[in-house]
Amino acid sequence: MRKPIIAGNWKMFKTFEEAIQFVDAVQDKLPSNDKVDAVVCAPALYLPTLVQVASESELAIGAQTMHYENEGAFTGEISPAQLASVEVDYVILGHSERREYYNETDEAINKKVAAALAHNIVPIICCGETLEEREAGTTEQKVAGQIKAALARFEAQQVEHMVIAYEPIWAIGTGKTATADDANQVCGAIRAVIEELYNAETANAVRIQYGGSVKPDNIQELLSKEHIDGALVGGASLQPESYLTLLEAAANA
Ligand SMILES: O=C[C@H](O)COP(=O)(O)O
């Protein structure tokens, strides 16, 4: 039985004050982390403060991206060593918005996964197809390629602790969700790729989230599916009430 994981991705939303208010509002109301892992991936600027504010609770704090080098002349970037130095637990890698607007390649994502692991930061590795790819029937081929590239050169024991997020690009922020069955089918295909690359034990251990217009009213159905172990949530993670509702649904799934 895999423990569900709900990760909020705040993207470029919230002022500093709003971010602290959010953590204050949710941290005493979280379901036990025996039942669900609760994560918020906040703007980098707020990470050290949020780690401190949440330090007495079971809320884990994550980053939304990072560089793969530990240091260097990379103006504006944040390194894995820097994230580790402020005790960040998770990092989202390969989000479709990073791939599209910042030219993040499969090769760079693979290096970033290695860098995250080297610093004991759990990578949340994103994959997903465009609407054109879905309509052309190449969804599974696309995500298989992304996952194989991201996981190249890792051992089974390392892969077991990673989190994969399947996010169909056409469902992000659009209000269109993949049906729970379609999402489950792709998450199952990702698990099959991991079994092919490693073994059944590793494939069964990896947690696979669905992302794309996840809301309090569709989370239960998504989580009832065999291969969906949680959600990577944008819009519905911005308000404490809806974030807590998602966590409760996962804790009771
Ligand atoms: O990382 C989160 C996803 O991009 C989903 O965003 P959304 O829940 O607003 O559709």
CSV table of C-alpha atoms and ligand atoms in Angstrom, one decimal, residues 7-11 13 92 95-97 126 165 167-168 171-176 210-215 231-238, ligand 1:
chain,number,residue,atom,x,y,z
A,7,ALA,CA,1.7,18.4,-3.3
A,8,GLY,CA,0.5,22.0,-3.8
A,9,ASN,CA,2.3,23.9,-6.5
A,10,TRP,CA,1.8,27.5,-5.9
A,11,LYS,CA,3.5,28.6,-9.1
A,13,PHE,CA,1.1,33.2,-6.8
A,92,ILE,CA,9.3,19.7,-8.7
A,95,HIS,CA,7.0,20.7,-14.9
A,96,SER,CA,5.5,21.4,-18.4
A,97,GLU,CA,5.7,25.1,-17.7
A,126,CYS,CA,6.7,15.6,-14.1
A,165,ALA,CA,3.6,13.4,-11.5
A,167,GLU,CA,0.1,16.0,-15.8
A,168,PRO,CA,-1.6,16.1,-19.2
A,171,ALA,CA,-5.6,19.7,-18.3
A,172,ILE,CA,-3.4,22.2,-16.4
A,173,GLY,CA,-5.3,25.2,-15.2
A,174,THR,CA,-8.0,24.7,-17.8
A,175,GLY,CA,-10.7,23.1,-15.7
A,176,LYS,CA,-10.5,20.0,-18.0
A,210,TYR,CA,-2.0,12.9,-11.2
A,211,GLY,CA,-2.1,16.7,-11.9
A,212,GLY,CA,-4.3,18.9,-14.0
A,213,SER,CA,-7.4,20.7,-12.6
A,214,VAL,CA,-7.5,18.5,-9.5
A,215,LYS,CA,-10.2,19.9,-7.2
A,231,ALA,CA,-2.0,14.8,-6.8
A,232,LEU,CA,0.1,17.7,-7.9
A,233,VAL,CA,-2.2,20.6,-7.5
A,234,GLY,CA,-2.0,24.1,-8.7
A,235,GLY,CA,-5.2,26.3,-8.3
A,236,ALA,CA,-6.9,24.3,-5.7
A,237,SER,CA,-3.8,24.3,-3.4
A,238,LEU,CA,-3.9,28.1,-3.0
B,1,LIG,O1,1.6,21.6,-10.9
B,1,LIG,C1,0.4,21.7,-10.9
B,1,LIG,C2,-0.3,21.6,-12.2
B,1,LIG,O2,0.3,22.3,-13.2
B,1,LIG,C3,-1.8,21.6,-12.1
B,1,LIG,O3,-2.3,22.9,-12.0
B,1,LIG,P1,-3.9,23.1,-11.8
B,1,LIG,O4,-4.3,22.2,-10.7
B,1,LIG,O5,-4.1,24.5,-11.6
B,1,LIG,O6,-4.5,22.6,-13.1
